[in-house]
Amino acid sequence: MRNHTFFVMQKVIIIEDLTKRFEDITAIDHLTLEVPKGELFGLLGPNGAGKTTTINVLCGILAPTSGKVMVGGYNVFTEPRKVKSLIGVCPQDTAVYDYLTGRENIEFFGHLYNLPQETLARNSADLLQKMELTDHQNRRVSKYSGGMRRRINLAMALVHSPEIAFLDEPTVAMDPQSRHAVWDFIREQKSQGKTIILTTHYMEEAEELCDRVGIIDYGRLIAFGSPAELRQKYNAENLEDVFIQLTGRRIREAV
Amino acid sequence: MNSERMLAFTRKNLKQIVREPASLFLVILFPVVLTLVFGISFGGIGGEQSAVYDIGVVTLDAGTYPVWALTFVDALDSTEILIIRRYETLEAAQNDLIQGSVKAVLVIPERFGESCTSFVQAPENPALWVESTVDLFLDSGSMFATQAIPPIIQQVLTTLIAGEQPTVQLPVHLGIPSLVEAESLTVFDYFTPGIFAFAVIFLTMIVAQTFTVDREKGLLRRINTTPASPFEVILGYTISNMGLAVIQVAVVFAMAFLVGYSTPAGLPGLFFAFVIVMVFALCSVGFGLITASIAKTPGAATGISFVFIVPQMFLGTFVSVGLSSVAQTAGKFVPSYYVTDALTSLLLRGAPVTSQTVVLDFVVVTAVSIGVLMVGALAFRRYGNT
């Protein structure tokens, strides 16, 4: 059953004191966060900061070490299937079937959500058009360019028009045109009332799209607010300066 | 369980087989080529020819009833599959066997005639029989000869002593009993039951590959973010692979008949043979799931799948006859042995579907297949799904 907070406060995502450890590594360290319905929330952080782990916990594919996670009013770990029917997940690494065409990839995932054939056909055509892949819909994905693969990867996540979308670095390695097309698409999704959690390395992208951002480092939330609030608080010209101030200049690699 | 999801998985996996040449080769073309090559090499395609084997015969029986030995040798000669060379001594015959001049040496024992006569005089009273053993030495370098010759000799021996009446006991022993219609069969006919089982064994590798590739690409993780349950995922993949097995076995069956395979089995026997192979396909899917649970990468999956494929191939299919007695005993611990045994009874011996051997083999294959599939599904859900 959906919890009280969801109906009264419209908090779509509630993370309370979430910790996730992998043996001796703490990927998420006592994270607490709330995201209201319809917000486009940016999760920022250096490599290995815990962004993808957080997304994986929110999607129910990683169990937390401790803490509580509610998505769409449901507890992720006691009612995972209800959560999974509400969410759409675009993974960081493109996860597509190379031997299927672009359309077939989208439709396969639509079938997993039991979409009626008519809805599936309409949604698929709409997504292909918005991702500018209509002309390539019947080509196998193995023949796609890197940017086309990433766009299909994103379309597959949204074929069922989910209430909540988790987009894990959806524009990484895209050329500027493709990136701006995807930005327009994400804005359109938000305008439809969808709640979107976006992780990105591109501060410009976060500044452009996000209502609020959370910067995490070493699994901890170290800054939280709208891009404007953070710029003001840290007396910075842009979000990238805020990011550098908080996380330092040292190059890090994911563990 | 959701039928739309099952169908989606099935369609997707079938597209993979059709569109990825490597999968298509392993699943369809490899067994087809194997059947074709065996059929052309050892079957009746292109004419009526059968394989012919030279065998040496040494008669030690010079006792009261020498006519039995003479009749036996004449009967062997009349099979048109065996060409008989008579030797005075065992040493001379074995020397030719070592040189490869003959494929087998048959030694008719001293009391052979006495033994046969004792059966004729008291066919239903084994207590009065004089026991004897016909020794058979086979060319271990000729896998095909070791496969084909013993059942032919057994058949001739049985017909000689007991006539057309099938009998379970005789005073003369050969060691490898088999009731077959020797005159009309080719080596390919002997091999085909094992080839049918062989074809399905490689499904293990396909299943393991499919799962590990999908896992490596993050697709299983992605599917886990959808409402599809792990059970539906595994069942979806199992159904699609079973669909694949149906196509595979149907094609191999068709190809076998196309290249001259003949069997005394009627439609019920053929249908039941198909059913047994399908049940065995479940076992291969189960082994594939176990492999995918253990293997971290598709490369490792290929290697590990051979741990399940090779013993089944060598100990339980057409390859197994001619191996050592230890290996043949070990064969009883692999499910493919029971598949081949059932198919041999059905397709080679013309045994009815309800015969004890066929029913027992079917029960073993079914129980093992369900067990392996369940273990595979549980292991994959626990260790291999993400």
Coordinates of N, CA and C in Angstrom, one line a residue, chain A residues 89-248:
Chain A
V89 N 14.0 3.0 -16.0 CA 15.4 3.2 -15.7 C 16.2 3.2 -16.9
C90 N 17.0 4.2 -17.1 CA 17.9 4.3 -18.2 C 19.3 4.1 -17.6
P91 N 19.9 2.9 -17.9 CA 21.2 2.7 -17.2 C 22.3 3.5 -17.8
Q92 N 23.4 3.6 -17.1 CA 24.5 4.4 -17.5 C 25.2 3.8 -18.7
D93 N 25.5 2.5 -18.7 CA 26.0 1.8 -19.9 C 24.8 1.4 -20.7
T94 N 25.0 1.6 -22.0 CA 23.8 1.2 -22.9 C 23.6 -0.3 -22.8
A95 N 22.4 -0.6 -22.4 CA 22.0 -2.0 -22.3 C 20.9 -2.3 -23.4
V96 N 21.3 -2.7 -24.6 CA 20.4 -2.9 -25.7 C 20.7 -4.2 -26.4
Y97 N 19.7 -4.8 -27.0 CA 20.0 -6.0 -27.8 C 20.4 -5.6 -29.2
D98 N 21.7 -6.0 -29.5 CA 22.3 -5.6 -30.7 C 21.6 -6.3 -31.9
Y99 N 21.0 -7.5 -31.7 CA 20.4 -8.2 -32.8 C 19.0 -7.8 -33.1
L100 N 18.4 -6.9 -32.2 CA 17.1 -6.4 -32.5 C 17.2 -5.1 -33.1
T101 N 16.1 -4.7 -33.8 CA 16.1 -3.3 -34.4 C 15.8 -2.3 -33.2
G102 N 15.9 -1.1 -33.6 CA 15.6 0.0 -32.6 C 14.2 -0.2 -32.1
R103 N 13.3 -0.3 -33.0 CA 11.8 -0.5 -32.6 C 11.6 -1.7 -31.8
E104 N 12.2 -2.8 -32.2 CA 12.1 -4.1 -31.5 C 12.6 -4.0 -30.0
N105 N 13.7 -3.3 -29.9 CA 14.2 -3.1 -28.5 C 13.2 -2.3 -27.6
I106 N 12.6 -1.3 -28.2 CA 11.6 -0.5 -27.4 C 10.4 -1.4 -27.1
E107 N 10.0 -2.1 -28.2 CA 8.7 -2.9 -28.0 C 8.9 -4.0 -27.0
F108 N 10.1 -4.6 -27.0 CA 10.4 -5.7 -26.1 C 10.2 -5.2 -24.6
F109 N 10.7 -4.1 -24.3 CA 10.6 -3.6 -23.0 C 9.1 -3.1 -22.7
G110 N 8.4 -2.7 -23.7 CA 7.0 -2.3 -23.6 C 6.2 -3.6 -23.2
H111 N 6.6 -4.7 -23.8 CA 5.8 -6.0 -23.5 C 6.1 -6.4 -22.0
L112 N 7.3 -6.1 -21.5 CA 7.5 -6.4 -20.1 C 6.6 -5.7 -19.2
Y113 N 6.1 -4.5 -19.6 CA 5.2 -3.7 -18.8 C 3.7 -4.0 -19.2
N114 N 3.5 -5.0 -20.0 CA 2.2 -5.4 -20.4 C 1.4 -4.3 -21.1
L115 N 2.1 -3.5 -21.9 CA 1.4 -2.4 -22.6 C 0.4 -2.9 -23.6
P116 N -0.8 -2.4 -23.7 CA -1.7 -2.9 -24.9 C -1.0 -2.5 -26.2
Q117 N -1.3 -3.4 -27.2 CA -0.6 -3.2 -28.5 C -0.7 -1.8 -29.1
E118 N -1.9 -1.3 -28.9 CA -2.1 0.0 -29.5 C -1.3 1.1 -28.8
T119 N -1.3 1.1 -27.5 CA -0.5 2.0 -26.7 C 1.0 1.8 -27.0
L120 N 1.4 0.6 -27.1 CA 2.8 0.3 -27.4 C 3.3 0.9 -28.7
A121 N 2.4 0.6 -29.7 CA 2.8 1.1 -31.1 C 2.8 2.7 -31.1
R122 N 1.9 3.3 -30.4 CA 1.8 4.8 -30.3 C 3.1 5.3 -29.6
N123 N 3.3 4.7 -28.4 CA 4.5 5.2 -27.6 C 5.8 5.0 -28.3
S124 N 5.9 3.8 -29.0 CA 7.2 3.5 -29.7 C 7.4 4.5 -30.8
A125 N 6.4 4.8 -31.6 CA 6.5 5.7 -32.7 C 6.8 7.1 -32.2
D126 N 6.2 7.5 -31.1 CA 6.4 8.8 -30.5 C 7.9 9.0 -30.0
L127 N 8.3 7.9 -29.3 CA 9.7 8.0 -28.8 C 10.7 8.0 -29.9
L128 N 10.5 7.1 -30.9 CA 11.4 7.1 -32.1 C 11.5 8.4 -32.8
Q129 N 10.3 9.1 -32.9 CA 10.3 10.4 -33.5 C 11.1 11.4 -32.7
K130 N 10.8 11.4 -31.4 CA 11.5 12.4 -30.5 C 13.0 12.1 -30.4
M131 N 13.4 10.9 -30.5 CA 14.8 10.6 -30.5 C 15.4 10.7 -31.9
E132 N 14.6 11.1 -32.8 CA 15.1 11.3 -34.2 C 15.7 10.0 -34.8
L133 N 14.9 8.9 -34.5 CA 15.4 7.6 -34.9 C 14.3 6.9 -35.8
T134 N 13.3 7.6 -36.2 CA 12.2 7.0 -37.0 C 12.8 6.4 -38.3
D135 N 13.7 7.1 -38.9 CA 14.3 6.6 -40.2 C 15.1 5.4 -40.0
H136 N 15.5 5.1 -38.7 CA 16.4 4.0 -38.5 C 15.8 2.9 -37.6
Q137 N 14.5 3.1 -37.5 CA 13.8 2.2 -36.5 C 13.9 0.7 -36.9
N138 N 14.0 0.4 -38.2 CA 14.0 -1.0 -38.6 C 15.5 -1.5 -38.9
R139 N 16.4 -0.7 -38.5 CA 17.8 -1.2 -38.6 C 18.2 -1.9 -37.3
R140 N 19.0 -2.9 -37.3 CA 19.5 -3.5 -36.1 C 20.4 -2.5 -35.3
V141 N 20.3 -2.6 -34.0 CA 21.0 -1.7 -33.2 C 22.5 -1.9 -33.3
S142 N 23.0 -3.0 -33.8 CA 24.4 -3.3 -34.0 C 24.9 -2.3 -35.0
K143 N 24.1 -1.8 -35.9 CA 24.5 -0.9 -37.0 C 24.4 0.6 -36.5
Y144 N 23.9 0.8 -35.3 CA 23.8 2.2 -34.9 C 25.1 2.8 -34.4
S145 N 25.1 4.2 -34.5 CA 26.3 4.9 -34.0 C 26.1 4.9 -32.4
G146 N 27.2 5.4 -31.8 CA 27.2 5.4 -30.3 C 26.0 6.3 -29.8
G147 N 25.9 7.5 -30.5 CA 24.8 8.4 -30.0 C 23.4 7.8 -30.2
M148 N 23.2 7.1 -31.3 CA 21.9 6.5 -31.6 C 21.6 5.4 -30.5
R149 N 22.7 4.7 -30.2 CA 22.5 3.6 -29.2 C 22.1 4.2 -27.8
R150 N 22.6 5.4 -27.5 CA 22.3 6.0 -26.2 C 20.9 6.5 -26.3
R151 N 20.5 7.0 -27.4 CA 19.1 7.5 -27.5 C 18.1 6.4 -27.5
I152 N 18.4 5.2 -28.1 CA 17.5 4.1 -28.0 C 17.5 3.6 -26.5
N153 N 18.6 3.6 -25.9 CA 18.8 3.2 -24.5 C 17.8 4.0 -23.6
L154 N 17.7 5.3 -23.9 CA 16.8 6.2 -23.2 C 15.3 5.9 -23.5
A155 N 15.1 5.7 -24.8 CA 13.7 5.5 -25.2 C 13.1 4.2 -24.6
M156 N 14.0 3.2 -24.5 CA 13.6 1.9 -23.9 C 13.1 2.1 -22.4
A157 N 13.7 3.1 -21.8 CA 13.3 3.3 -20.3 C 12.0 4.0 -20.2
L158 N 11.5 4.6 -21.2 CA 10.3 5.5 -21.1 C 9.1 5.0 -21.9
V159 N 9.2 3.8 -22.5 CA 8.2 3.4 -23.4 C 6.8 3.3 -22.7
H160 N 6.9 3.0 -21.4 CA 5.6 2.8 -20.7 C 5.2 4.1 -20.0
S161 N 5.7 5.2 -20.3 CA 5.4 6.5 -19.7 C 5.4 6.4 -18.2
P162 N 6.6 6.1 -17.6 CA 6.6 5.9 -16.1 C 6.3 7.1 -15.3
E163 N 5.8 7.0 -14.1 CA 5.6 8.2 -13.3 C 6.9 8.7 -12.8
I164 N 7.9 7.8 -12.6 CA 9.2 8.2 -12.1 C 10.3 7.6 -13.0
A165 N 11.2 8.5 -13.5 CA 12.3 8.0 -14.3 C 13.6 8.2 -13.7
F166 N 14.5 7.2 -13.7 CA 15.8 7.3 -13.3 C 16.7 7.3 -14.5
L167 N 17.4 8.4 -14.7 CA 18.2 8.5 -15.9 C 19.7 8.7 -15.5
D168 N 20.4 7.6 -15.6 CA 21.8 7.6 -15.2 C 22.7 8.0 -16.3
E169 N 23.2 9.2 -16.2 CA 24.0 9.8 -17.2 C 23.5 9.5 -18.6
P170 N 22.4 10.0 -19.0 CA 21.8 9.7 -20.3 C 22.5 10.3 -21.5
T171 N 23.2 11.4 -21.3 CA 23.8 12.1 -22.4 C 25.3 11.9 -22.5
V172 N 25.8 11.0 -21.7 CA 27.3 10.9 -21.8 C 27.7 10.4 -23.2
A173 N 28.8 11.0 -23.6 CA 29.4 10.7 -24.9 C 28.5 11.1 -26.1
M174 N 27.5 11.9 -25.9 CA 26.7 12.4 -27.0 C 27.3 13.7 -27.6
D175 N 27.0 13.8 -28.9 CA 27.5 15.1 -29.5 C 26.5 16.2 -29.1
P176 N 26.9 17.5 -29.2 CA 26.0 18.6 -28.7 C 24.6 18.6 -29.2
Q177 N 24.4 18.2 -30.5 CA 23.1 18.2 -31.1 C 22.2 17.2 -30.4
S178 N 22.8 16.0 -30.3 CA 22.0 14.9 -29.7 C 21.7 15.3 -28.2
R179 N 22.7 15.8 -27.6 CA 22.5 16.2 -26.1 C 21.4 17.2 -26.0
H180 N 21.4 18.2 -26.8 CA 20.3 19.2 -26.7 C 18.9 18.6 -27.1
A181 N 18.9 17.7 -28.0 CA 17.6 17.0 -28.3 C 17.1 16.2 -27.1
V182 N 18.1 15.5 -26.4 CA 17.7 14.8 -25.3 C 17.2 15.7 -24.1
W183 N 17.9 16.8 -24.0 CA 17.5 17.8 -23.0 C 16.0 18.2 -23.2
D184 N 15.7 18.5 -24.5 CA 14.4 18.9 -24.8 C 13.4 17.8 -24.4
F185 N 13.8 16.6 -24.7 CA 12.9 15.5 -24.4 C 12.7 15.3 -22.9
I186 N 13.8 15.5 -22.1 CA 13.7 15.4 -20.7 C 12.8 16.5 -20.1
R187 N 12.9 17.7 -20.7 CA 12.1 18.8 -20.2 C 10.6 18.5 -20.5
E188 N 10.4 17.9 -21.7 CA 9.0 17.5 -22.0 C 8.4 16.5 -21.1
Q189 N 9.3 15.5 -20.7 CA 8.8 14.5 -19.7 C 8.4 15.2 -18.4
K190 N 9.3 16.2 -18.0 CA 9.0 16.9 -16.7 C 7.7 17.7 -16.9
S191 N 7.5 18.2 -18.0 CA 6.3 19.1 -18.2 C 5.0 18.2 -18.1
Q192 N 5.2 16.9 -18.3 CA 4.0 16.0 -18.2 C 3.8 15.5 -16.7
G193 N 4.6 16.1 -15.8 CA 4.3 15.8 -14.4 C 5.2 14.7 -13.9
K194 N 6.1 14.2 -14.7 CA 6.9 13.0 -14.3 C 8.0 13.5 -13.3
T195 N 8.3 12.6 -12.4 CA 9.4 12.9 -11.5 C 10.7 12.2 -12.1
I196 N 11.7 13.0 -12.2 CA 12.9 12.5 -12.9 C 14.2 12.6 -12.0
I197 N 14.9 11.6 -11.8 CA 16.1 11.6 -11.1 C 17.2 11.4 -12.1
L198 N 18.1 12.4 -12.2 CA 19.1 12.5 -13.3 C 20.5 12.5 -12.6
T199 N 21.3 11.6 -13.0 CA 22.7 11.7 -12.6 C 23.5 12.2 -13.8
T200 N 24.4 13.0 -13.6 CA 25.2 13.5 -14.7 C 26.6 14.0 -14.2
H201 N 27.5 14.0 -15.2 CA 28.8 14.6 -14.9 C 28.9 16.0 -15.5
Y202 N 27.9 16.3 -16.3 CA 27.9 17.6 -16.9 C 27.2 18.7 -16.1
M203 N 27.9 19.6 -15.5 CA 27.3 20.6 -14.6 C 26.4 21.5 -15.4
E204 N 26.8 21.7 -16.6 CA 26.0 22.6 -17.5 C 24.6 21.9 -17.6
E205 N 24.6 20.6 -17.8 CA 23.3 19.9 -18.0 C 22.5 20.0 -16.7
A206 N 23.1 19.8 -15.6 CA 22.4 19.9 -14.3 C 21.8 21.3 -14.1
E207 N 22.6 22.3 -14.4 CA 22.2 23.7 -14.3 C 21.0 24.0 -15.2
E208 N 21.1 23.4 -16.4 CA 20.1 23.7 -17.4 C 18.7 23.0 -17.1
L209 N 18.8 21.8 -16.6 CA 17.6 21.0 -16.4 C 17.0 20.9 -15.0
C210 N 17.9 20.8 -14.0 CA 17.4 20.4 -12.7 C 16.7 21.5 -11.9
D211 N 15.7 21.1 -11.2 CA 15.0 22.0 -10.2 C 15.9 22.1 -9.0
R212 N 16.4 20.9 -8.5 CA 17.3 20.9 -7.4 C 18.4 19.9 -7.7
V213 N 19.5 20.0 -7.0 CA 20.6 19.0 -7.2 C 21.1 18.6 -5.8
G214 N 21.6 17.4 -5.7 CA 22.3 17.0 -4.5 C 23.7 16.5 -5.0
I215 N 24.7 17.0 -4.3 CA 26.1 16.6 -4.6 C 26.5 15.6 -3.6
I216 N 26.8 14.4 -4.1 CA 27.3 13.4 -3.1 C 28.8 13.1 -3.4
D217 N 29.5 12.8 -2.3 CA 30.9 12.4 -2.4 C 31.1 11.4 -1.3
Y218 N 31.9 10.3 -1.6 CA 32.1 9.2 -0.7 C 30.8 8.7 -0.1
G219 N 29.8 8.7 -0.9 CA 28.5 8.2 -0.4 C 27.7 9.1 0.5
R220 N 28.2 10.3 0.7 CA 27.5 11.3 1.6 C 27.0 12.5 0.8
L221 N 25.8 13.0 1.3 CA 25.2 14.1 0.6 C 26.0 15.4 1.2
I222 N 26.7 16.1 0.4 CA 27.5 17.2 0.9 C 26.9 18.5 0.5
A223 N 26.0 18.6 -0.4 CA 25.3 19.8 -0.8 C 24.0 19.5 -1.4
F224 N 23.0 20.4 -1.2 CA 21.7 20.2 -1.6 C 20.9 21.5 -1.8
G225 N 20.3 21.6 -2.9 CA 19.5 22.8 -3.2 C 19.3 23.1 -4.7
S226 N 18.7 24.2 -5.0 CA 18.6 24.5 -6.4 C 19.9 25.0 -6.9
P227 N 20.2 24.9 -8.2 CA 21.5 25.4 -8.7 C 21.7 26.8 -8.3
A228 N 20.7 27.7 -8.3 CA 20.9 29.1 -8.0 C 21.3 29.2 -6.5
E229 N 20.6 28.4 -5.6 CA 20.9 28.5 -4.2 C 22.3 28.0 -3.9
L230 N 22.8 27.0 -4.6 CA 24.1 26.5 -4.4 C 25.2 27.5 -4.9
R231 N 24.9 28.2 -6.1 CA 25.8 29.2 -6.6 C 26.0 30.3 -5.6
Q232 N 24.8 30.7 -5.0 CA 24.8 31.8 -4.0 C 25.5 31.4 -2.8
K233 N 25.2 30.2 -2.3 CA 25.8 29.7 -1.0 C 27.3 29.6 -1.0
Y234 N 27.8 29.2 -2.2 CA 29.2 28.9 -2.3 C 29.9 30.0 -3.1
N235 N 29.2 31.1 -3.3 CA 29.7 32.3 -4.0 C 30.5 31.9 -5.3
A236 N 29.7 31.1 -6.1 CA 30.4 30.6 -7.3 C 29.6 31.1 -8.6
E237 N 30.4 31.1 -9.7 CA 29.8 31.6 -10.9 C 28.8 30.6 -11.5
N238 N 29.2 29.4 -11.4 CA 28.4 28.3 -11.9 C 28.5 27.0 -11.0
L239 N 27.7 26.0 -11.4 CA 27.6 24.8 -10.6 C 28.9 24.0 -10.7
E240 N 29.6 24.2 -11.8 CA 30.9 23.5 -11.8 C 31.9 24.0 -10.8
D241 N 31.9 25.3 -10.6 CA 32.7 25.9 -9.5 C 32.3 25.3 -8.1
V242 N 31.0 25.2 -7.9 CA 30.5 24.7 -6.7 C 31.0 23.3 -6.5
F243 N 30.9 22.5 -7.6 CA 31.3 21.1 -7.6 C 32.8 21.0 -7.2
I244 N 33.6 21.8 -7.9 CA 35.1 21.7 -7.7 C 35.4 22.1 -6.2
Q245 N 34.7 23.2 -5.8 CA 35.0 23.6 -4.4 C 34.7 22.5 -3.4
L246 N 33.6 21.8 -3.7 CA 33.2 20.8 -2.7 C 33.9 19.4 -2.8
T247 N 34.3 19.1 -4.0 CA 34.8 17.7 -4.2 C 36.3 17.7 -4.5
G248 N 36.9 18.9 -4.7 CA 38.3 19.0 -5.0 C 38.7 18.7 -6.5

